[in-house]
Short mmCIF file of C-alpha atoms and ligand atoms in Angstrom, two decimals:
data_model
loop_
_atom_site.label_atom_id
_atom_site.label_comp_id
_atom_site.label_asym_id
_atom_site.label_seq_id
_atom_site.Cartn_x
_atom_site.Cartn_y
_atom_site.Cartn_z
CA MET Q 369 9.17 1.05 5.79
CA HIS Q 370 7.60 2.84 2.86
CA GLU Q 371 9.06 2.29 -0.55
CA THR Q 372 8.44 3.94 -3.86
CA SER Q 373 5.42 2.67 -5.70
CA ASP Q 374 6.89 3.76 -9.03
CA ASN Q 375 7.81 1.42 -11.80
CA PHE Q 376 6.84 -2.01 -10.68
CA THR Q 377 5.45 -5.18 -12.16
CA VAL Q 378 2.78 -7.26 -10.47
CA VAL Q 379 3.05 -10.95 -11.31
CA ILE Q 380 -0.19 -12.76 -10.51
CA PHE Q 381 -0.03 -16.55 -10.19
CA GLY Q 382 -3.55 -17.91 -10.65
CA ALA Q 383 -4.30 -15.25 -13.27
CA ASN Q 384 -7.53 -16.99 -14.27
CA SER Q 385 -8.74 -17.60 -10.71
CA ASP Q 386 -11.95 -16.31 -9.26
CA LEU Q 387 -9.99 -14.26 -6.74
CA ALA Q 388 -8.00 -12.53 -9.47
CA ALA Q 389 -11.15 -11.77 -11.47
CA ARG Q 390 -13.26 -10.59 -8.56
CA LYS Q 391 -10.73 -8.79 -6.41
CA LEU Q 392 -7.31 -8.27 -7.95
CA TYR Q 393 -7.99 -6.83 -11.43
CA PRO Q 394 -10.87 -4.60 -10.27
CA SER Q 395 -8.81 -3.33 -7.31
CA LEU Q 396 -5.73 -2.64 -9.42
CA TYR Q 397 -7.86 -0.99 -12.08
CA GLU Q 398 -9.66 1.23 -9.57
CA LEU Q 399 -6.47 2.18 -7.74
CA THR Q 400 -5.04 3.24 -11.08
CA GLN Q 401 -8.11 5.33 -11.93
CA TRP Q 402 -8.08 6.99 -8.54
CA GLY Q 403 -4.45 8.00 -9.04
CA HIS Q 404 -2.96 5.76 -6.36
CA LEU Q 405 -0.74 3.85 -8.74
CA PRO Q 406 1.71 5.12 -11.33
CA VAL Q 407 0.73 4.85 -14.97
CA GLN Q 408 3.76 2.82 -15.91
CA TYR Q 409 3.28 -0.28 -13.83
CA ARG Q 410 2.60 -3.59 -15.57
CA ILE Q 411 0.70 -6.73 -14.67
CA ILE Q 412 1.76 -10.19 -15.79
CA GLY Q 413 -0.85 -12.89 -15.35
CA VAL Q 414 0.52 -16.39 -14.96
CA GLY Q 415 -1.77 -19.37 -15.42
CA ARG Q 416 -2.16 -22.86 -16.76
CA ALA Q 417 -4.57 -21.98 -19.52
CA VAL Q 418 -2.92 -21.37 -22.87
CA LEU Q 419 -3.70 -17.77 -23.82
CA THR Q 420 -2.07 -15.07 -25.86
CA HIS Q 421 -1.57 -11.62 -24.35
CA GLU Q 422 -4.51 -10.43 -26.43
CA GLU Q 423 -6.81 -13.22 -25.30
CA PHE Q 424 -5.88 -12.57 -21.70
CA ARG Q 425 -6.54 -8.84 -22.08
CA ALA Q 426 -9.94 -9.56 -23.63
CA GLN Q 427 -10.78 -11.94 -20.80
CA VAL Q 428 -9.89 -9.42 -18.08
CA PHE Q 429 -11.74 -6.69 -19.99
CA GLU Q 430 -14.91 -8.81 -19.94
CA LYS Q 431 -14.54 -9.41 -16.21
CA LEU Q 432 -14.00 -5.74 -15.48
CA LEU Q 433 -17.19 -4.89 -17.33
CA THR Q 434 -19.18 -6.83 -14.76
CA LEU Q 435 -16.99 -6.83 -11.69
CA SER Q 436 -15.55 -3.35 -11.34
CA THR Q 437 -17.53 -1.29 -8.89
CA ASP Q 438 -15.91 1.98 -9.92
CA THR Q 439 -18.52 4.72 -10.04
CA ILE Q 440 -17.33 5.81 -13.46
CA PHE Q 441 -18.12 3.12 -16.00
CA ASP Q 442 -15.84 3.75 -18.92
CA GLU Q 443 -15.01 1.02 -21.43
CA ALA Q 444 -12.14 3.07 -22.86
CA ARG Q 445 -10.49 3.17 -19.46
CA PHE Q 446 -10.94 -0.58 -19.04
CA LYS Q 447 -9.26 -1.06 -22.42
CA MET Q 448 -6.40 1.24 -21.53
CA PHE Q 449 -5.84 -0.65 -18.26
CA CYS Q 450 -5.96 -4.00 -20.06
CA SER Q 451 -3.35 -2.88 -22.56
CA GLY Q 452 -0.88 -3.01 -19.67
CA LEU Q 453 -1.56 -6.71 -19.09
CA TYR Q 454 0.66 -9.56 -20.25
CA TYR Q 455 0.27 -13.28 -19.94
CA VAL Q 456 2.59 -16.21 -19.38
CA ASN Q 457 1.35 -19.74 -19.68
CA LEU Q 458 2.96 -21.94 -17.06
CA ASP Q 459 2.58 -25.29 -15.39
CA PHE Q 460 3.40 -24.10 -11.88
CA THR Q 461 5.15 -27.34 -11.02
CA GLU Q 462 7.49 -27.36 -14.08
CA SER Q 463 10.66 -25.45 -13.37
CA ALA Q 464 11.52 -25.11 -17.08
CA GLY Q 465 8.64 -22.74 -17.77
CA TYR Q 466 9.91 -20.23 -15.24
CA GLN Q 467 12.66 -19.18 -17.64
CA ASN Q 468 9.91 -17.86 -19.92
CA LEU Q 469 8.46 -16.00 -17.03
CA TYR Q 470 11.88 -14.53 -16.28
CA LYS Q 471 12.21 -13.40 -19.92
CA GLU Q 472 8.74 -11.91 -19.92
CA VAL Q 473 9.42 -10.04 -16.69
CA MET Q 474 12.61 -8.63 -18.15
CA ASN Q 475 10.95 -7.78 -21.49
CA VAL Q 476 8.03 -6.09 -19.90
CA SER Q 477 10.26 -4.18 -17.53
CA SER Q 478 12.64 -2.93 -20.18
CA GLU Q 479 9.86 -2.30 -22.68
CA ALA Q 480 8.27 0.06 -20.23
CA GLY Q 481 11.61 1.48 -19.16
CA LEU Q 482 11.20 0.03 -15.71
CA CYS Q 483 13.60 -1.32 -13.24
CA ASP Q 484 12.45 -4.69 -11.98
CA HIS Q 485 10.56 -3.93 -8.81
CA LEU Q 486 8.48 -7.09 -8.59
CA LEU Q 487 5.39 -7.93 -6.60
CA PHE Q 488 4.42 -11.59 -6.83
CA TYR Q 489 0.86 -12.46 -5.89
CA LEU Q 490 0.04 -16.10 -5.20
CA ALA Q 491 -3.69 -16.40 -5.91
CA THR Q 492 -3.26 -20.15 -6.13
CA PRO Q 493 -4.28 -23.15 -4.01
CA PRO Q 494 -2.07 -23.26 -0.90
CA ASP Q 495 -0.28 -26.50 -1.74
CA LEU Q 496 1.25 -24.84 -4.81
CA ALA Q 497 3.01 -22.08 -2.87
CA PRO Q 498 6.23 -24.03 -2.04
CA VAL Q 499 6.80 -25.23 -5.58
CA ILE Q 500 6.14 -21.80 -7.07
CA VAL Q 501 8.49 -20.11 -4.65
CA ARG Q 502 11.27 -22.63 -5.22
CA ASN Q 503 10.91 -22.32 -8.98
CA LEU Q 504 10.94 -18.54 -8.82
CA ASN Q 505 14.19 -18.73 -6.95
CA GLN Q 506 15.76 -21.12 -9.41
CA ALA Q 507 14.79 -18.83 -12.26
CA GLY Q 508 16.54 -15.88 -10.62
CA LEU Q 509 13.32 -14.23 -9.47
CA GLY Q 510 13.71 -14.92 -5.76
CA GLY Q 511 13.54 -12.14 -3.23
CA LYS Q 512 17.06 -12.40 -1.96
CA LYS Q 513 18.56 -11.98 -5.42
CA GLU Q 514 17.82 -8.35 -5.90
CA SER Q 515 19.16 -6.73 -8.98
CA CYS Q 516 18.92 -3.29 -10.49
CA SER Q 517 18.20 -2.09 -6.94
CA GLY Q 518 14.61 -3.26 -7.47
CA TRP Q 519 12.53 -4.56 -4.61
CA ARG Q 520 10.85 -7.96 -4.60
CA LYS Q 521 7.86 -8.88 -2.53
CA ILE Q 522 5.41 -11.73 -2.36
CA ILE Q 523 1.77 -11.75 -1.27
CA VAL Q 524 0.48 -15.13 -0.17
CA GLU Q 525 -3.23 -15.82 0.13
CA LYS Q 526 -4.82 -17.78 2.95
CA PRO Q 527 -5.12 -20.55 3.96
CA TYR Q 528 -1.46 -20.36 4.87
CA GLY Q 529 -0.84 -24.07 5.37
CA ARG Q 530 -3.47 -26.43 6.78
CA ASN Q 531 -2.02 -27.04 10.24
CA LEU Q 532 0.99 -26.03 12.31
CA GLN Q 533 3.32 -28.44 10.60
CA THR Q 534 2.47 -27.42 7.04
CA ALA Q 535 2.51 -23.74 8.00
CA ARG Q 536 6.01 -24.19 9.42
CA GLU Q 537 7.12 -25.99 6.29
CA LEU Q 538 5.67 -23.25 4.13
CA ASN Q 539 7.31 -20.57 6.24
CA ALA Q 540 10.61 -22.39 5.94
CA VAL Q 541 10.39 -22.69 2.15
CA ILE Q 542 9.30 -19.12 1.58
CA GLY Q 543 11.83 -17.96 4.14
CA GLU Q 544 14.63 -19.48 2.06
CA VAL Q 545 13.67 -17.35 -0.92
CA PHE Q 546 12.22 -14.15 0.60
CA ARG Q 547 13.07 -12.24 3.76
CA GLU Q 548 10.27 -11.75 6.30
CA ASP Q 549 10.03 -8.07 5.36
CA GLN Q 550 9.29 -9.16 1.77
CA ILE Q 551 6.51 -11.62 2.71
CA PHE Q 552 2.91 -10.38 2.90
CA ARG Q 553 0.55 -13.04 4.26
CA ILE Q 554 -2.81 -11.59 3.48
CA ASP Q 555 -5.97 -11.82 5.56
CA HIS Q 556 -8.44 -9.47 3.89
CA TYR Q 557 -10.20 -8.88 7.21
CA LEU Q 558 -7.23 -6.75 8.23
CA GLY Q 559 -7.99 -4.44 5.31
CA LYS Q 560 -11.55 -3.72 6.47
CA GLU Q 561 -11.97 -0.14 7.70
CA PRO Q 562 -13.85 -1.07 10.91
CA VAL Q 563 -11.21 -3.70 11.72
CA GLN Q 564 -8.43 -1.13 11.32
CA ASN Q 565 -10.52 1.15 13.49
CA ILE Q 566 -10.45 -1.24 16.47
CA MET Q 567 -6.96 -0.08 17.35
CA VAL Q 568 -7.88 3.56 16.80
CA PHE Q 569 -11.00 3.25 18.95
CA ARG Q 570 -9.05 1.63 21.74
CA PHE Q 571 -5.89 3.70 21.73
CA SER Q 572 -6.99 7.16 20.65
CA ASN Q 573 -9.74 7.52 23.23
CA GLY Q 574 -8.59 8.20 26.76
CA ILE Q 575 -11.84 6.96 28.28
CA VAL Q 576 -11.80 3.57 26.59
CA GLU Q 577 -8.52 1.94 27.41
CA PRO Q 578 -8.62 2.21 31.23
CA LEU Q 579 -11.87 0.21 31.19
CA TRP Q 580 -10.65 -2.36 28.70
CA THR Q 581 -9.59 -4.98 31.25
CA ARG Q 582 -10.85 -7.88 33.33
CA ASN Q 583 -11.64 -5.37 36.10
CA TYR Q 584 -14.58 -3.98 34.11
CA ILE Q 585 -15.30 -6.39 31.28
CA ALA Q 586 -17.44 -9.47 31.87
CA ASN Q 587 -17.02 -11.11 28.48
CA VAL Q 588 -16.29 -10.54 24.81
CA GLU Q 589 -18.30 -12.09 22.01
CA ILE Q 590 -17.11 -12.23 18.41
CA THR Q 591 -19.57 -13.33 15.74
CA ILE Q 592 -18.88 -13.98 12.07
CA ALA Q 593 -22.16 -15.14 10.61
CA GLU Q 594 -23.16 -15.68 6.99
CA ASP Q 595 -26.65 -16.45 5.77
CA PHE Q 596 -25.34 -18.35 2.76
CA GLY Q 597 -23.62 -21.70 2.40
CA ILE Q 598 -20.31 -22.74 0.88
CA ARG Q 599 -21.49 -21.71 -2.60
CA ASP Q 600 -19.47 -23.58 -5.20
CA ARG Q 601 -16.51 -24.26 -2.94
CA GLY Q 602 -17.33 -27.83 -1.95
CA ALA Q 603 -13.89 -29.23 -2.70
CA PHE Q 604 -12.19 -26.44 -0.78
CA TYR Q 605 -14.52 -26.78 2.18
CA GLU Q 606 -14.06 -30.51 2.42
CA GLU Q 607 -10.33 -29.82 2.86
CA ALA Q 608 -10.62 -26.77 5.04
CA GLY Q 609 -13.81 -26.69 7.10
CA LEU Q 610 -14.80 -23.59 8.97
CA LEU Q 611 -12.06 -23.82 11.57
CA ARG Q 612 -9.41 -23.42 8.90
CA ASP Q 613 -11.41 -21.12 6.68
CA ILE Q 614 -12.57 -18.54 9.23
CA LEU Q 615 -11.40 -19.26 12.78
CA GLN Q 616 -7.69 -19.63 12.13
CA ASN Q 617 -7.43 -16.27 10.46
CA HIS Q 618 -10.35 -13.81 10.52
CA ALA Q 619 -11.72 -14.68 13.97
CA LEU Q 620 -8.37 -14.97 15.73
CA GLN Q 621 -7.20 -11.72 14.14
CA LEU Q 622 -10.28 -9.94 15.48
CA LEU Q 623 -9.66 -11.46 18.88
CA ALA Q 624 -6.03 -10.30 18.80
CA ALA Q 625 -7.06 -6.75 17.86
CA VAL Q 626 -9.53 -6.57 20.73
CA ALA Q 627 -7.21 -8.08 23.31
CA MET Q 628 -3.75 -6.73 22.40
CA GLU Q 629 -1.76 -4.43 24.67
CA PRO Q 630 -0.95 -0.92 23.45
CA PRO Q 631 2.05 -1.24 21.13
CA VAL Q 632 5.27 0.68 21.80
CA ASP Q 633 4.67 2.57 18.56
CA LEU Q 634 2.82 2.06 15.31
CA SER Q 635 5.55 0.22 13.47
CA ALA Q 636 4.42 -3.00 11.85
CA ASP Q 637 6.49 -5.11 14.19
CA SER Q 638 5.43 -3.36 17.38
CA VAL Q 639 1.78 -3.94 16.50
CA ARG Q 640 2.38 -7.49 15.37
CA ASP Q 641 4.42 -8.25 18.52
CA GLU Q 642 1.37 -7.43 20.62
CA LYS Q 643 -0.97 -9.51 18.48
CA ALA Q 644 1.38 -12.47 18.62
CA LYS Q 645 1.49 -12.19 22.42
CA VAL Q 646 -2.32 -12.45 22.58
CA LEU Q 647 -2.32 -15.59 20.48
CA ARG Q 648 0.43 -17.09 22.61
CA SER Q 649 -1.59 -16.49 25.75
CA ILE Q 650 -4.66 -18.47 24.65
CA ARG Q 651 -5.37 -21.17 27.22
CA PRO Q 652 -4.72 -24.64 25.77
CA PHE Q 653 -7.68 -26.79 24.83
CA LEU Q 654 -7.69 -30.25 26.34
CA PRO Q 655 -10.14 -33.07 25.73
CA ASP Q 656 -11.62 -32.63 29.23
CA ASN Q 657 -12.36 -28.91 28.87
CA ALA Q 658 -13.42 -29.24 25.23
CA GLU Q 659 -16.95 -30.40 25.91
CA ASP Q 660 -18.06 -27.02 27.21
CA SER Q 661 -15.69 -24.89 25.17
CA ILE Q 662 -16.01 -26.13 21.60
CA VAL Q 663 -19.15 -26.89 19.61
CA LEU Q 664 -18.97 -27.72 15.93
CA GLY Q 665 -21.91 -27.88 13.57
CA GLN Q 666 -22.79 -28.66 10.00
CA TYR Q 667 -25.73 -27.15 8.18
CA GLU Q 668 -28.54 -29.36 6.94
CA GLY Q 669 -27.98 -30.12 3.28
CA TYR Q 670 -24.22 -29.54 3.33
CA ARG Q 671 -23.64 -33.17 2.34
CA ALA Q 672 -25.73 -32.68 -0.77
CA GLU Q 673 -23.58 -29.76 -1.97
CA LYS Q 674 -21.46 -30.25 -5.08
CA ASN Q 675 -18.09 -31.92 -4.41
CA VAL Q 676 -19.00 -32.75 -0.82
CA ALA Q 677 -18.89 -36.33 0.46
CA SER Q 678 -22.30 -37.79 1.29
CA ASP Q 679 -21.03 -38.75 4.76
CA SER Q 680 -18.90 -35.66 5.32
CA THR Q 681 -18.15 -34.69 8.92
CA VAL Q 682 -16.65 -31.33 7.98
CA GLU Q 683 -17.80 -28.42 10.15
CA THR Q 684 -19.52 -25.35 8.73
CA TYR Q 685 -20.03 -23.81 12.16
CA ALA Q 686 -17.93 -23.40 15.28
CA ALA Q 687 -18.56 -21.87 18.67
CA VAL Q 688 -15.49 -21.70 20.87
CA LYS Q 689 -14.91 -20.24 24.31
CA PHE Q 690 -11.38 -18.91 24.65
CA TYR Q 691 -9.56 -17.73 27.73
CA LEU Q 692 -6.39 -15.69 27.64
CA ASP Q 693 -3.97 -16.49 30.40
CA ASN Q 694 -2.51 -13.04 30.76
CA TRP Q 695 -2.65 -10.17 33.22
CA ARG Q 696 -5.31 -8.13 31.43
CA TRP Q 697 -7.80 -10.86 30.52
CA LYS Q 698 -7.42 -13.69 33.02
CA ASP Q 699 -10.80 -15.50 33.35
CA VAL Q 700 -12.71 -13.25 30.94
CA PRO Q 701 -14.39 -15.55 28.41
CA PHE Q 702 -14.06 -14.70 24.72
CA PHE Q 703 -16.96 -16.37 22.92
CA VAL Q 704 -16.24 -16.80 19.24
CA LYS Q 705 -18.98 -18.00 16.90
CA ALA Q 706 -18.77 -18.34 13.15
CA GLY Q 707 -20.82 -20.21 10.65
CA LYS Q 708 -22.32 -20.62 7.22
CA ASN Q 709 -26.03 -20.65 6.41
CA LEU Q 710 -27.04 -18.92 9.62
CA ALA Q 711 -29.95 -16.55 10.21
CA GLU Q 712 -28.01 -13.38 9.32
CA THR Q 713 -24.89 -12.09 7.66
CA ALA Q 714 -23.03 -10.00 10.19
CA THR Q 715 -19.64 -9.63 11.79
CA ARG Q 716 -19.62 -7.98 15.18
CA ILE Q 717 -17.72 -7.79 18.41
CA VAL Q 718 -19.67 -7.21 21.59
CA ILE Q 719 -17.81 -6.17 24.72
CA THR Q 720 -20.08 -6.65 27.74
CA PHE Q 721 -19.11 -4.80 30.90
CA LYS Q 722 -19.69 -5.98 34.44
CA CYS Q 723 -22.81 -4.75 36.18
CA PRO Q 724 -22.73 -2.03 38.79
CA PRO Q 725 -22.32 -3.43 42.29
CA GLN Q 726 -25.82 -2.39 43.35
CA ASN Q 727 -28.96 -2.86 41.28
CA TYR Q 728 -31.35 -0.10 42.42
CA PHE Q 729 -33.74 -0.36 39.54
CA GLY Q 730 -34.75 -4.00 39.49
CA PRO Q 731 -36.44 -6.30 39.14
CA ALA Q 732 -37.28 -5.36 35.51
CA ALA Q 733 -33.75 -4.24 34.82
CA SER Q 734 -31.82 -7.45 35.26
CA CYS Q 735 -28.14 -6.98 34.85
CA SER Q 736 -27.81 -8.80 31.57
CA TYR Q 737 -30.66 -6.68 30.18
CA ILE Q 738 -28.93 -3.38 30.76
CA ALA Q 739 -25.22 -4.21 31.17
CA ASN Q 740 -23.12 -1.67 29.34
CA GLN Q 741 -21.87 -2.92 26.02
CA VAL Q 742 -19.61 -1.60 23.33
CA ILE Q 743 -20.75 -3.12 20.04
CA LEU Q 744 -18.30 -2.93 17.18
CA CYS Q 745 -20.12 -3.83 13.97
CA ILE Q 746 -17.67 -4.72 11.25
CA GLN Q 747 -20.23 -5.54 8.55
CA PRO Q 748 -22.69 -5.10 6.92
CA GLU Q 749 -23.17 -2.04 9.13
CA GLU Q 750 -19.98 -0.22 9.98
CA THR Q 751 -20.93 1.17 13.36
CA ILE Q 752 -19.88 1.42 16.97
CA ALA Q 753 -22.61 1.53 19.57
CA LEU Q 754 -22.54 2.05 23.31
CA ARG Q 755 -25.38 0.45 25.19
CA PHE Q 756 -26.36 1.95 28.52
CA GLY Q 757 -29.38 2.08 30.77
CA ALA Q 758 -31.87 4.96 30.71
CA LYS Q 759 -34.99 5.64 32.70
CA ARG Q 760 -38.12 4.66 30.83
CA PRO Q 761 -40.41 7.72 30.79
CA GLY Q 762 -43.16 7.45 33.38
CA GLU Q 763 -43.84 7.36 37.03
CA ALA Q 764 -41.96 4.19 37.87
CA VAL Q 765 -38.18 4.08 37.83
CA ILE Q 766 -37.54 1.39 35.25
CA THR Q 767 -34.34 1.13 33.30
CA ASP Q 768 -34.22 0.26 29.62
CA PRO Q 769 -31.20 -0.30 27.39
CA VAL Q 770 -30.57 2.53 24.90
CA TYR Q 771 -27.80 3.09 22.37
CA MET Q 772 -25.42 5.84 21.31
CA LYS Q 773 -24.21 5.09 17.83
CA PHE Q 774 -21.44 6.12 15.45
CA ASP Q 775 -21.93 5.16 11.80
CA TYR Q 776 -19.14 5.41 9.24
CA LYS Q 777 -21.67 6.18 6.52
CA THR Q 778 -23.11 9.25 8.18
CA SER Q 779 -19.98 10.56 9.93
CA PHE Q 780 -17.60 10.39 6.97
CA THR Q 781 -18.17 11.17 3.33
CA GLU Q 782 -14.87 9.84 1.95
CA ALA Q 783 -15.36 7.04 -0.55
CA GLY Q 784 -14.26 3.87 1.13
CA MET Q 785 -11.64 1.55 -0.23
CA THR Q 786 -12.17 -2.18 -0.13
CA PRO Q 787 -9.78 -4.42 1.80
CA TYR Q 788 -8.01 -5.43 -1.40
CA HIS Q 789 -7.46 -1.81 -2.40
CA ARG Q 790 -5.90 -1.05 0.95
CA LEU Q 791 -3.82 -4.17 1.26
CA LEU Q 792 -2.47 -3.99 -2.28
CA LEU Q 793 -1.38 -0.42 -1.66
CA ASP Q 794 0.22 -1.43 1.63
CA ALA Q 795 2.12 -4.29 0.04
CA ILE Q 796 3.36 -2.08 -2.78
CA ALA Q 797 4.48 0.47 -0.21
CA GLY Q 798 6.14 -2.24 1.91
CA GLU Q 799 3.86 -1.57 4.89
CA GLN Q 800 3.36 -4.83 6.80
CA MET Q 801 1.23 -3.86 9.79
CA ASN Q 802 -1.90 -5.41 8.29
CA PHE Q 803 -0.30 -8.62 7.14
CA ILE Q 804 0.24 -11.66 9.32
CA ARG Q 805 3.73 -12.33 10.57
CA GLN Q 806 5.22 -15.79 10.64
CA ASP Q 807 4.95 -16.21 14.43
CA SER Q 808 1.25 -15.30 14.50
CA VAL Q 809 0.49 -17.72 11.69
CA GLU Q 810 2.13 -20.48 13.65
CA HIS Q 811 0.48 -19.57 16.97
CA SER Q 812 -2.94 -19.54 15.36
CA TRP Q 813 -2.40 -22.89 13.72
CA ALA Q 814 -1.30 -24.33 17.06
CA ILE Q 815 -4.64 -23.14 18.48
CA ILE Q 816 -6.67 -24.64 15.63
CA ASP Q 817 -4.73 -27.92 15.83
CA ALA Q 818 -5.46 -28.08 19.57
CA ILE Q 819 -9.17 -27.45 18.96
CA ARG Q 820 -9.27 -30.16 16.32
CA ASP Q 821 -7.42 -32.62 18.55
CA ALA Q 822 -9.70 -31.87 21.48
CA VAL Q 823 -12.87 -32.71 19.53
CA GLN Q 824 -11.42 -35.53 17.47
CA GLY Q 825 -13.96 -38.24 16.77
CA LYS Q 826 -16.94 -36.05 17.71
CA LEU Q 827 -19.44 -35.44 14.97
CA PRO Q 828 -20.62 -31.91 14.25
CA GLU Q 829 -24.23 -31.23 15.22
CA ILE Q 830 -26.51 -30.78 12.23
CA TYR Q 831 -28.35 -27.43 12.34
CA PRO Q 832 -31.20 -26.14 10.18
CA ILE Q 833 -30.25 -23.56 7.58
CA HIS Q 834 -31.00 -19.95 8.44
CA SER Q 835 -31.01 -20.80 12.13
CA ASN Q 836 -28.70 -19.66 14.92
CA GLY Q 837 -26.56 -22.77 14.58
CA PRO Q 838 -26.47 -25.91 16.71
CA ASP Q 839 -28.49 -25.91 19.94
CA ARG Q 840 -25.47 -27.19 21.81
CA ALA Q 841 -23.63 -23.93 21.09
CA ALA Q 842 -25.45 -22.47 24.12
CA ARG Q 843 -23.16 -24.60 26.26
CA ILE Q 844 -20.14 -22.43 25.75
CA TYR Q 845 -21.91 -19.71 27.76
CA SER Q 846 -22.33 -21.91 30.80
C1 BG6 R 1813 -13.10 -15.79 3.14
C2 BG6 R 1813 -13.66 -17.15 3.41
O1 BG6 R 1813 -11.78 -15.70 3.61
O2 BG6 R 1813 -13.89 -14.81 3.80
C3 BG6 R 1813 -15.13 -17.24 3.01
O3 BG6 R 1813 -12.91 -18.10 2.67
C4 BG6 R 1813 -15.91 -16.11 3.65
O4 BG6 R 1813 -15.66 -18.49 3.38
C5 BG6 R 1813 -15.24 -14.78 3.39
O5 BG6 R 1813 -17.22 -16.12 3.10
C6 BG6 R 1813 -15.91 -13.67 4.17
O6 BG6 R 1813 -15.32 -12.45 3.85
P1 BG6 R 1813 -16.21 -11.18 3.56
O7 BG6 R 1813 -15.26 -10.05 3.59
O8 BG6 R 1813 -16.84 -11.40 2.22
O9 BG6 R 1813 -17.24 -11.13 4.64
#
């Protein structure tokens, strides 16, 4: 469902957060400059700090100076954009303050001659979401109370709950105030161009999909590696750990995109139905199969990070072997590895095909050396490569692996949008395909809960920084 993007107000809770400064204001600013958003829309920042509208505008202006990546650096344009910003000081947990927010929303809307199409953005810690949503409702700003024929939508940042139970509770609370078609649970990975391209690669190429099954594929490996640590997010990491921070959302969404069946059509729900089915089909983890399927690690020095307990057992690395109990993927292992402070920063998906039945060209060309692979690099490179065997020049018949490669940078000249550009535009337009639906959120939490239960009481293995992670991770390949 696409809706008009005219005349709306974005209300950002957590207006002074790092996320708002780094992603939201620059993205909204750039979308405005590039002509994707109407000139009339307004932004209301909501935060705990006591600021006047002017102080808030000055603060965002300063941030834009350093954080906007727009190719045209123009202070006058920054100023113009900031003049459309307003600020409401609010203790998120105090219902009384929401009346002020209501008044400001109405003032801003009528001042600009707008009808109250409202997009709420919760850039706040996850535990605040229920109280904010309830208070919005009480103040007459809930989604189900539409007035003036305006639409109301809410974007909720990850982590969406911290386990299945809290995710269900959150879904229930938000569901009382907003309909599912008004709720946009954001996972910025789904806004990355190469992630959106997975579906296009699979379903627009007649030669790909027939091979994309257990009949031809030996295994799938998904890696999300970062060569830096938790930065200044010690408190968050102590609560979340890598399983909640990366596996529950980014990694499982990549897995779903690789493994999903072709959807009936491209409607948001058809696509999301197929992804939910993948998550539902993940084989349960039990303590007796956990040993060889789940390895957690913690990088050396994590415990000395700011706001981290000196005896912390929180994981900063996970390697998990998944199986999908469904017709297409039965018994094909999906190896998922993600971690902080590893040797490289890269996100990639490697699909390894089975070897030909007869190996004529051995012994140099062992199967694993030349097995066909499709390598989908999500970042930092945005490429797709096909690995195949070729005869090494010379007298002997020796096969070597070679690559055919597509690179976004060289094949397309269009300026790319960032995930936040794309997802903000989608939310404004009411397009939900790249947002996580309630059922998928709950399925993925059930998986993470099962992983956590299966390894309960086991300490993560300490691994050296800038390494490939814990030695034990090799086990998942056995
Ligand atoms: C975030 C995680 O969701 O994604 C971070 O909280 C992680 O821990 C980040 O570093 C990775 O995203 P990107 O797009 O910067 O690679």
